[in-house]
mmCIF file of C-alpha atoms in Angstrom:
data_model
loop_
_atom_site.group_PDB
_atom_site.id
_atom_site.type_symbol
_atom_site.label_atom_id
_atom_site.label_comp_id
_atom_site.label_asym_id
_atom_site.label_seq_id
_atom_site.Cartn_x
_atom_site.Cartn_y
_atom_site.Cartn_z
ATOM 1 C CA MET D 1 -25.141 -10.064 40.262
ATOM 2 C CA VAL D 2 -22.014 -8.008 40.618
ATOM 3 C CA GLU D 3 -22.515 -4.103 41.358
ATOM 4 C CA VAL D 4 -20.216 -2.420 38.738
ATOM 5 C CA GLU D 5 -19.127 1.278 38.888
ATOM 6 C CA ARG D 6 -20.102 3.074 35.391
ATOM 7 C CA VAL D 7 -17.143 5.094 34.463
ATOM 8 C CA GLU D 8 -19.670 7.411 33.303
ATOM 9 C CA SER D 9 -20.909 8.031 36.930
ATOM 10 C CA LEU D 10 -17.350 8.130 38.081
ATOM 11 C CA ALA D 11 -16.678 11.006 35.319
ATOM 12 C CA LYS D 12 -19.639 12.926 36.387
ATOM 13 C CA SER D 13 -19.289 12.874 40.378
ATOM 14 C CA GLY D 14 -16.722 15.776 40.017
ATOM 15 C CA ILE D 15 -13.567 13.790 40.575
ATOM 16 C CA LYS D 16 -10.465 15.572 40.072
ATOM 17 C CA SER D 17 -8.057 12.350 40.081
ATOM 18 C CA ILE D 18 -8.876 9.208 38.919
ATOM 19 C CA PRO D 19 -8.874 5.969 40.731
ATOM 20 C CA LYS D 20 -5.535 4.307 40.650
ATOM 21 C CA GLU D 21 -7.015 0.925 38.711
ATOM 22 C CA TYR D 22 -7.528 2.876 35.967
ATOM 23 C CA ILE D 23 -3.742 4.224 36.143
ATOM 24 C CA ARG D 24 -1.676 2.436 33.287
ATOM 25 C CA PRO D 25 1.703 0.943 34.276
ATOM 26 C CA LYS D 26 5.072 2.949 34.247
ATOM 27 C CA GLU D 27 6.172 1.570 30.981
ATOM 28 C CA GLU D 28 2.925 2.612 29.231
ATOM 29 C CA LEU D 29 2.316 5.773 30.630
ATOM 30 C CA GLU D 30 5.557 6.952 28.557
ATOM 31 C CA SER D 31 3.438 6.869 25.499
ATOM 32 C CA ILE D 32 0.150 8.587 26.446
ATOM 33 C CA ASN D 33 -0.068 11.576 24.651
ATOM 34 C CA ASP D 34 -2.691 14.625 24.354
ATOM 35 C CA VAL D 35 -5.204 12.940 21.652
ATOM 36 C CA PHE D 36 -5.991 16.615 19.844
ATOM 37 C CA GLN D 37 -2.245 17.450 19.740
ATOM 38 C CA GLU D 38 -1.450 14.049 18.437
ATOM 39 C CA GLU D 39 -4.080 14.350 15.828
ATOM 40 C CA LYS D 40 -2.642 17.951 14.392
ATOM 41 C CA LYS D 41 0.490 15.973 13.437
ATOM 42 C CA GLU D 42 1.431 15.888 9.806
ATOM 43 C CA ASP D 43 4.644 14.547 10.096
ATOM 44 C CA GLY D 44 5.102 10.803 10.175
ATOM 45 C CA PRO D 45 3.267 7.822 8.741
ATOM 46 C CA GLN D 46 -0.690 8.209 8.673
ATOM 47 C CA VAL D 47 -3.337 5.608 8.418
ATOM 48 C CA PRO D 48 -4.348 5.201 4.405
ATOM 49 C CA THR D 49 -7.465 6.527 3.185
ATOM 50 C CA ILE D 50 -8.754 3.914 0.723
ATOM 51 C CA ASP D 51 -11.589 4.204 -1.828
ATOM 52 C CA LEU D 52 -13.183 0.698 -2.133
ATOM 53 C CA GLN D 53 -13.422 1.047 -5.694
ATOM 54 C CA ASN D 54 -9.673 0.721 -5.708
ATOM 55 C CA ILE D 55 -9.153 -3.195 -4.986
ATOM 56 C CA GLN D 56 -5.293 -3.151 -4.842
ATOM 57 C CA GLY D 57 -5.090 -0.124 -2.469
ATOM 58 C CA ALA D 58 -6.867 -2.375 0.095
ATOM 59 C CA GLN D 59 -4.999 -5.104 -0.516
ATOM 60 C CA LYS D 60 -1.849 -3.009 -0.101
ATOM 61 C CA ALA D 61 -3.325 -1.316 2.835
ATOM 62 C CA SER D 62 -4.330 -4.962 4.534
ATOM 63 C CA MET D 63 -0.773 -5.908 4.178
ATOM 64 C CA ASP D 64 1.179 -3.012 5.451
ATOM 65 C CA TRP D 65 -1.197 -1.327 7.736
ATOM 66 C CA GLY D 66 -3.837 -3.939 8.249
ATOM 67 C CA VAL D 67 -6.312 -1.034 8.999
ATOM 68 C CA MET D 68 -7.644 2.060 6.925
ATOM 69 C CA HIS D 69 -10.369 4.555 6.514
ATOM 70 C CA LEU D 70 -12.799 3.026 3.880
ATOM 71 C CA ILE D 71 -14.455 5.809 1.383
ATOM 72 C CA ASN D 72 -16.739 5.115 -1.628
ATOM 73 C CA HIS D 73 -17.851 1.949 0.847
ATOM 74 C CA GLY D 74 -21.545 1.778 -0.472
ATOM 75 C CA ILE D 75 -22.959 2.488 2.848
ATOM 76 C CA PRO D 76 -25.760 5.767 3.164
ATOM 77 C CA VAL D 77 -24.136 8.365 4.823
ATOM 78 C CA ASP D 78 -27.471 9.113 6.409
ATOM 79 C CA LEU D 79 -27.951 5.857 7.512
ATOM 80 C CA MET D 80 -24.674 5.860 9.346
ATOM 81 C CA GLU D 81 -25.671 9.140 11.042
ATOM 82 C CA ARG D 82 -29.081 7.531 12.263
ATOM 83 C CA VAL D 83 -27.013 4.540 13.900
ATOM 84 C CA LYS D 84 -25.166 7.729 15.363
ATOM 85 C CA LYS D 85 -27.289 9.391 16.541
ATOM 86 C CA ALA D 86 -29.790 6.195 18.156
ATOM 87 C CA GLY D 87 -26.423 5.272 20.083
ATOM 88 C CA GLU D 88 -25.723 8.567 21.146
ATOM 89 C CA GLU D 89 -29.278 8.650 22.358
ATOM 90 C CA PHE D 90 -28.911 5.360 24.378
ATOM 91 C CA PHE D 91 -25.961 6.601 26.265
ATOM 92 C CA GLY D 92 -27.769 9.790 26.552
ATOM 93 C CA LEU D 93 -30.095 8.219 28.983
ATOM 94 C CA PRO D 94 -29.800 8.428 32.919
ATOM 95 C CA VAL D 95 -27.153 5.211 34.036
ATOM 96 C CA GLU D 96 -30.296 3.904 36.073
ATOM 97 C CA GLU D 97 -32.079 3.443 32.555
ATOM 98 C CA LYS D 98 -29.368 1.691 31.015
ATOM 99 C CA GLU D 99 -28.928 -0.677 33.841
ATOM 100 C CA LYS D 100 -32.064 -2.366 32.846
ATOM 101 C CA TYR D 101 -29.952 -3.429 30.118
ATOM 102 C CA ALA D 102 -26.852 -4.589 32.196
ATOM 103 C CA ASN D 103 -25.110 -7.553 31.265
ATOM 104 C CA ASP D 104 -23.758 -10.059 33.983
ATOM 105 C CA GLN D 105 -20.606 -11.422 33.000
ATOM 106 C CA ALA D 106 -20.468 -13.816 35.849
ATOM 107 C CA THR D 107 -23.052 -15.486 34.545
ATOM 108 C CA GLY D 108 -21.919 -15.772 31.128
ATOM 109 C CA LYS D 109 -24.288 -12.960 29.836
ATOM 110 C CA ILE D 110 -22.188 -10.778 28.041
ATOM 111 C CA GLN D 111 -24.706 -9.292 25.577
ATOM 112 C CA GLY D 112 -26.057 -5.847 27.047
ATOM 113 C CA TYR D 113 -24.642 -2.642 28.848
ATOM 114 C CA GLY D 114 -21.538 -3.128 30.479
ATOM 115 C CA SER D 115 -18.270 -1.933 31.814
ATOM 116 C CA LYS D 116 -14.647 -3.608 32.132
ATOM 117 C CA LEU D 117 -14.432 -5.847 35.370
ATOM 118 C CA ALA D 118 -11.080 -6.203 37.360
ATOM 119 C CA ASN D 119 -10.656 -9.769 35.910
ATOM 120 C CA ASN D 120 -6.927 -9.531 34.615
ATOM 121 C CA ALA D 121 -4.039 -9.910 36.774
ATOM 122 C CA SER D 122 -3.161 -6.307 37.210
ATOM 123 C CA GLY D 123 -6.762 -5.644 38.113
ATOM 124 C CA GLN D 124 -6.259 -2.854 35.629
ATOM 125 C CA LEU D 125 -9.445 -1.051 34.568
ATOM 126 C CA GLU D 126 -10.268 0.833 31.462
ATOM 127 C CA TRP D 127 -12.155 4.255 30.779
ATOM 128 C CA GLU D 128 -15.568 3.182 29.261
ATOM 129 C CA ASP D 129 -18.538 1.858 29.315
ATOM 130 C CA TYR D 130 -20.147 -0.042 26.446
ATOM 131 C CA PHE D 131 -23.344 -1.879 24.848
ATOM 132 C CA PHE D 132 -22.586 -4.972 23.263
ATOM 133 C CA HIS D 133 -24.996 -7.382 21.091
ATOM 134 C CA LEU D 134 -25.147 -9.654 18.123
ATOM 135 C CA VAL D 135 -26.724 -7.785 15.062
ATOM 136 C CA TYR D 136 -26.299 -10.476 12.544
ATOM 137 C CA PRO D 137 -27.515 -12.886 11.364
ATOM 138 C CA GLU D 138 -31.157 -11.805 12.019
ATOM 139 C CA ASP D 139 -32.403 -15.262 13.342
ATOM 140 C CA LYS D 140 -29.617 -15.278 15.416
ATOM 141 C CA ARG D 141 -30.562 -11.812 17.341
ATOM 142 C CA ASP D 142 -32.195 -11.549 20.800
ATOM 143 C CA LEU D 143 -34.484 -7.890 20.276
ATOM 144 C CA SER D 144 -35.459 -8.318 23.810
ATOM 145 C CA LEU D 145 -31.636 -7.204 24.630
ATOM 146 C CA TRP D 146 -31.654 -4.346 22.325
ATOM 147 C CA PRO D 147 -32.455 -0.639 23.556
ATOM 148 C CA LYS D 148 -36.222 0.308 23.313
ATOM 149 C CA THR D 149 -35.215 3.918 23.476
ATOM 150 C CA PRO D 150 -34.867 5.823 20.928
ATOM 151 C CA SER D 151 -37.343 4.554 19.182
ATOM 152 C CA ASP D 152 -35.438 4.203 15.818
ATOM 153 C CA TYR D 153 -32.303 2.089 17.516
ATOM 154 C CA ILE D 154 -33.610 -1.419 16.351
ATOM 155 C CA GLU D 155 -34.591 -0.234 12.840
ATOM 156 C CA ALA D 156 -31.304 1.858 12.208
ATOM 157 C CA THR D 157 -29.001 -0.909 13.552
ATOM 158 C CA SER D 158 -30.601 -3.779 11.774
ATOM 159 C CA GLU D 159 -30.315 -1.904 8.327
ATOM 160 C CA TYR D 160 -26.937 -0.859 9.013
ATOM 161 C CA ALA D 161 -25.965 -4.614 9.701
ATOM 162 C CA LYS D 162 -27.238 -5.626 6.769
ATOM 163 C CA CYS D 163 -25.513 -3.477 4.741
ATOM 164 C CA LEU D 164 -22.051 -4.096 6.624
ATOM 165 C CA ARG D 165 -22.413 -7.935 5.773
ATOM 166 C CA LEU D 166 -22.607 -6.725 1.997
ATOM 167 C CA LEU D 167 -19.650 -4.843 2.492
ATOM 168 C CA ALA D 168 -18.094 -7.396 4.332
ATOM 169 C CA THR D 169 -18.437 -9.749 1.148
ATOM 170 C CA LYS D 170 -16.970 -7.010 -1.246
ATOM 171 C CA VAL D 171 -13.953 -6.693 1.323
ATOM 172 C CA PHE D 172 -13.530 -10.390 1.420
ATOM 173 C CA LYS D 173 -13.431 -10.854 -2.246
ATOM 174 C CA ALA D 174 -10.967 -7.965 -3.030
ATOM 175 C CA LEU D 175 -8.806 -9.805 0.094
ATOM 176 C CA SER D 176 -9.404 -13.408 -1.695
ATOM 177 C CA ILE D 177 -8.054 -11.678 -4.840
ATOM 178 C CA GLY D 178 -5.043 -10.180 -3.366
ATOM 179 C CA LEU D 179 -3.825 -13.743 -2.137
ATOM 180 C CA GLY D 180 -4.203 -15.375 -5.447
ATOM 181 C CA LEU D 181 -7.534 -17.035 -4.334
ATOM 182 C CA GLU D 182 -10.973 -17.653 -5.791
ATOM 183 C CA PRO D 183 -12.777 -14.307 -4.943
ATOM 184 C CA ASP D 184 -15.523 -16.293 -2.634
ATOM 185 C CA ARG D 185 -12.626 -18.106 -0.942
ATOM 186 C CA LEU D 186 -11.965 -16.234 2.411
ATOM 187 C CA GLU D 187 -15.721 -15.836 3.309
ATOM 188 C CA LYS D 188 -16.109 -19.616 2.986
ATOM 189 C CA GLU D 189 -13.337 -20.231 5.121
ATOM 190 C CA VAL D 190 -15.108 -17.794 7.686
ATOM 191 C CA GLY D 191 -18.127 -19.523 7.824
ATOM 192 C CA GLY D 192 -20.162 -17.898 4.550
ATOM 193 C CA LEU D 193 -23.653 -16.352 4.711
ATOM 194 C CA GLU D 194 -24.818 -18.690 7.023
ATOM 195 C CA GLU D 195 -22.404 -18.744 10.002
ATOM 196 C CA LEU D 196 -20.520 -15.286 10.160
ATOM 197 C CA LEU D 197 -21.375 -13.512 12.972
ATOM 198 C CA LEU D 198 -21.498 -9.813 13.263
ATOM 199 C CA GLN D 199 -21.369 -8.463 16.508
ATOM 200 C CA MET D 200 -21.707 -4.988 17.519
ATOM 201 C CA LYS D 201 -20.106 -2.973 20.785
ATOM 202 C CA ILE D 202 -20.724 0.755 21.055
ATOM 203 C CA ASN D 203 -17.791 2.005 22.775
ATOM 204 C CA TYR D 204 -18.711 5.044 25.286
ATOM 205 C CA TYR D 205 -15.615 6.828 26.669
ATOM 206 C CA PRO D 206 -16.685 9.619 29.544
ATOM 207 C CA LYS D 207 -14.271 12.841 29.474
ATOM 208 C CA CYS D 208 -11.607 11.983 32.031
ATOM 209 C CA PRO D 209 -9.614 14.273 34.371
ATOM 210 C CA GLN D 210 -6.407 12.914 34.189
ATOM 211 C CA PRO D 211 -6.393 11.563 30.483
ATOM 212 C CA GLU D 212 -2.585 11.211 30.478
ATOM 213 C CA LEU D 213 -2.837 8.459 32.867
ATOM 214 C CA ALA D 214 -5.753 6.273 31.208
ATOM 215 C CA LEU D 215 -6.508 4.519 28.260
ATOM 216 C CA GLY D 216 -10.238 3.749 27.104
ATOM 217 C CA VAL D 217 -8.733 0.314 25.231
ATOM 218 C CA GLU D 218 -5.934 -1.217 26.329
ATOM 219 C CA ALA D 219 -3.481 -2.186 23.461
ATOM 220 C CA HIS D 220 -4.822 -5.444 21.435
ATOM 221 C CA THR D 221 -5.486 -7.049 18.568
ATOM 222 C CA ASP D 222 -8.875 -7.888 17.406
ATOM 223 C CA VAL D 223 -9.620 -11.496 17.275
ATOM 224 C CA SER D 224 -12.373 -11.117 14.429
ATOM 225 C CA ALA D 225 -11.751 -11.408 10.556
ATOM 226 C CA LEU D 226 -12.773 -7.780 9.843
ATOM 227 C CA THR D 227 -13.966 -5.231 11.981
ATOM 228 C CA PHE D 228 -15.672 -2.215 10.711
ATOM 229 C CA ILE D 229 -15.682 1.179 13.020
ATOM 230 C CA LEU D 230 -17.509 4.207 13.023
ATOM 231 C CA HIS D 231 -16.669 7.106 15.671
ATOM 232 C CA ASN D 232 -18.365 10.467 16.616
ATOM 233 C CA MET D 233 -15.504 12.338 14.955
ATOM 234 C CA VAL D 234 -13.080 12.145 18.124
ATOM 235 C CA PRO D 235 -9.821 11.036 17.818
ATOM 236 C CA GLY D 236 -8.649 8.749 20.280
ATOM 237 C CA LEU D 237 -8.079 5.413 18.045
ATOM 238 C CA GLN D 238 -3.968 4.921 17.919
ATOM 239 C CA LEU D 239 -2.251 1.642 15.991
ATOM 240 C CA PHE D 240 1.043 0.518 16.800
ATOM 241 C CA TYR D 241 3.101 1.165 13.356
ATOM 242 C CA GLN D 242 6.558 0.489 12.958
ATOM 243 C CA GLY D 243 7.535 0.650 16.465
ATOM 244 C CA LYS D 244 5.518 3.819 17.177
ATOM 245 C CA TRP D 245 1.907 4.759 18.405
ATOM 246 C CA VAL D 246 0.027 6.624 15.565
ATOM 247 C CA ILE D 247 -3.355 8.383 15.789
ATOM 248 C CA ALA D 248 -6.062 7.810 13.242
ATOM 249 C CA LYS D 249 -6.971 10.933 12.054
ATOM 250 C CA CYS D 250 -11.064 11.593 11.666
ATOM 251 C CA VAL D 251 -12.305 11.098 8.020
ATOM 252 C CA PRO D 252 -15.645 12.354 7.245
ATOM 253 C CA ASP D 253 -17.857 9.436 6.048
ATOM 254 C CA SER D 254 -15.470 7.143 6.154
ATOM 255 C CA ILE D 255 -15.749 3.406 8.176
ATOM 256 C CA VAL D 256 -12.538 2.484 9.705
ATOM 257 C CA MET D 257 -11.643 -1.265 8.772
ATOM 258 C CA HIS D 258 -9.391 -3.484 10.795
ATOM 259 C CA ILE D 259 -7.906 -6.831 9.461
ATOM 260 C CA GLY D 260 -8.771 -9.284 12.670
ATOM 261 C CA ASP D 261 -6.507 -12.201 13.800
ATOM 262 C CA THR D 262 -8.876 -14.663 11.680
ATOM 263 C CA LEU D 263 -7.449 -13.340 8.385
ATOM 264 C CA GLU D 264 -4.240 -12.964 9.844
ATOM 265 C CA ILE D 265 -4.064 -16.594 10.486
ATOM 266 C CA LEU D 266 -5.760 -17.611 7.046
ATOM 267 C CA SER D 267 -3.417 -15.426 5.298
ATOM 268 C CA ASN D 268 -0.371 -16.742 6.925
ATOM 269 C CA GLY D 269 0.645 -13.498 8.024
ATOM 270 C CA LYS D 270 0.219 -11.640 4.815
ATOM 271 C CA TYR D 271 -2.679 -9.428 6.051
ATOM 272 C CA LYS D 272 -1.595 -7.975 9.727
ATOM 273 C CA SER D 273 -3.862 -7.649 12.668
ATOM 274 C CA ILE D 274 -2.456 -4.934 14.134
ATOM 275 C CA LEU D 275 -2.317 -3.675 17.490
ATOM 276 C CA HIS D 276 -4.354 -0.635 18.631
ATOM 277 C CA ARG D 277 -5.822 0.994 21.488
ATOM 278 C CA GLY D 278 -8.140 3.936 22.456
ATOM 279 C CA LEU D 279 -6.925 6.843 24.141
ATOM 280 C CA VAL D 280 -9.429 9.420 26.195
ATOM 281 C CA ASN D 281 -9.424 13.475 26.570
ATOM 282 C CA LYS D 282 -10.956 15.637 29.195
ATOM 283 C CA GLU D 283 -12.810 18.094 26.710
ATOM 284 C CA LYS D 284 -15.185 15.572 24.753
ATOM 285 C CA VAL D 285 -17.116 12.421 24.938
ATOM 286 C CA ARG D 286 -15.685 9.967 22.461
ATOM 287 C CA ILE D 287 -17.988 7.075 21.250
ATOM 288 C CA SER D 288 -17.328 4.422 18.423
ATOM 289 C CA TRP D 289 -19.272 1.607 16.984
ATOM 290 C CA ALA D 290 -17.472 -1.498 16.595
ATOM 291 C CA VAL D 291 -18.891 -4.282 14.357
ATOM 292 C CA PHE D 292 -16.761 -7.311 14.780
ATOM 293 C CA CYS D 293 -17.157 -9.850 11.712
ATOM 294 C CA GLU D 294 -16.424 -13.080 13.349
ATOM 295 C CA PRO D 295 -16.278 -16.921 12.629
ATOM 296 C CA PRO D 296 -18.546 -19.356 14.317
ATOM 297 C CA LYS D 297 -16.663 -20.569 17.758
ATOM 298 C CA ASP D 298 -16.489 -24.058 17.231
ATOM 299 C CA LYS D 299 -17.187 -25.427 13.760
ATOM 300 C CA ILE D 300 -14.198 -24.199 11.766
ATOM 301 C CA LEU D 301 -10.611 -25.025 12.368
ATOM 302 C CA LEU D 302 -8.762 -22.169 11.738
ATOM 303 C CA LYS D 303 -5.148 -22.294 10.230
ATOM 304 C CA PRO D 304 -3.036 -20.917 7.375
ATOM 305 C CA LEU D 305 -4.793 -21.833 4.157
ATOM 306 C CA PRO D 306 -2.361 -24.511 2.220
ATOM 307 C CA GLU D 307 -1.832 -22.115 -0.551
ATOM 308 C CA MET D 308 -0.121 -19.953 1.890
ATOM 309 C CA VAL D 309 2.216 -22.403 3.430
ATOM 310 C CA SER D 310 5.360 -23.616 1.462
ATOM 311 C CA VAL D 311 9.078 -24.686 2.433
ATOM 312 C CA GLU D 312 9.905 -20.949 2.314
ATOM 313 C CA THR D 313 7.119 -20.053 4.118
ATOM 314 C CA PRO D 314 5.932 -22.639 6.668
ATOM 315 C CA ALA D 315 2.667 -22.012 8.785
ATOM 316 C CA LYS D 316 3.000 -19.779 11.424
ATOM 317 C CA PHE D 317 -0.146 -20.433 13.158
ATOM 318 C CA PRO D 318 -0.996 -23.527 14.506
ATOM 319 C CA PRO D 319 -4.468 -24.886 14.140
ATOM 320 C CA ARG D 320 -6.950 -23.795 16.512
ATOM 321 C CA THR D 321 -10.678 -23.191 16.634
ATOM 322 C CA PHE D 322 -12.137 -19.459 17.128
ATOM 323 C CA ALA D 323 -12.726 -20.206 20.573
ATOM 324 C CA GLN D 324 -9.618 -21.856 21.272
ATOM 325 C CA HIS D 325 -7.827 -18.779 19.748
ATOM 326 C CA ILE D 326 -9.356 -16.387 22.314
ATOM 327 C CA GLU D 327 -8.386 -18.626 25.450
ATOM 328 C CA HIS D 328 -4.860 -19.101 23.703
ATOM 329 C CA LYS D 329 -5.043 -14.834 23.953
ATOM 330 C CA LEU D 330 -6.578 -14.950 27.080
ATOM 331 C CA PHE D 331 -3.835 -17.237 28.661
ATOM 332 C CA ARG D 332 -1.135 -15.221 27.148
ATOM 333 C CA ASN D 333 -1.989 -11.796 28.561
ATOM 334 C CA LYS D 334 -2.415 -13.288 31.946
ATOM 335 C CA GLN D 335 1.106 -14.817 31.736
ATOM 336 C CA GLU D 336 2.692 -11.293 30.386
ATOM 337 C CA GLU D 337 0.360 -9.535 33.016
ATOM 338 C CA LEU D 338 1.804 -11.554 35.807
ATOM 339 C CA VAL D 339 5.616 -10.912 34.349
ATOM 340 C CA THR D 340 4.982 -7.295 34.590
ATOM 341 C CA LYS D 341 3.591 -7.558 37.835
ATOM 342 C CA LYS D 342 6.920 -9.085 39.414
ATOM 343 C CA LYS D 343 8.588 -6.718 37.533
ATOM 344 C CA ASP D 344 6.822 -3.810 39.524
ATOM 345 C CA GLN D 345 7.283 -5.360 42.690
ATOM 346 C CA VAL D 346 11.101 -5.732 42.456
#
């Protein structure tokens, strides 16, 4: 198994400058600003806050932004707090304790404690460690990989996953109606109750001595159908909206919801999968809990629904399984990185 240096260990080692693998390319650095200053800005577009009772608001935000702060979502706030407390306590354990849960990407063991490996063309790394595991359906989980400490981790996370699964159904219904489809249509298209997978990734962003040079997570769109995110009220999420990076403010008791590529494909681009990234800072550790609602890898062919395609609006996406879509994105990213690398060498 490859020895991986954890970002947390690096951050705690007392370094004043970050290793070059963490420094972003020139063209990115121009847009990385102080996250706390960015959060104070009142001018310009702001990520919408949507009451889930207002179905039309959710539909409109999904078409315009593809991301929103959901309030009145029906998930008990005390349960959300338990999930966050359990995750914070796990990441508060010594690194060697967390290493007992280490994943091994080289052998395909992706669940567990990890850090990004330099597997892209530029050898670029991100300023985060994480814990990744499948949380729903219950019969597909592997509880042997879940943290045993703290003792409430399994119970709180399992309960939260069940609540999120119900929330996903509500959202799929609202978004189906927004496209003029039968209410249960989108959920069926992504695998229904049996096949839709909920994967949780706890992102841990240590304090960074040079936050203006690094990113916690580089710019990407989510491959999922929907993504639901909790965070520890430290800002960092940025969305690329109308040609500018916009910081998401911290809205108490809300859940951030993203539309992922899967719904963008099914809706033929009516719902947006927005480009986003994570900033870091030198004052506060940031933690986020992202749950990706994903279709099964090979069973379903993802393509624009026939009702979304016409002579005026032809299909924007070719048919691909979820696994093929991920492969396609990885290949495209590699091509882009090679082009960037060549530019830098000129």
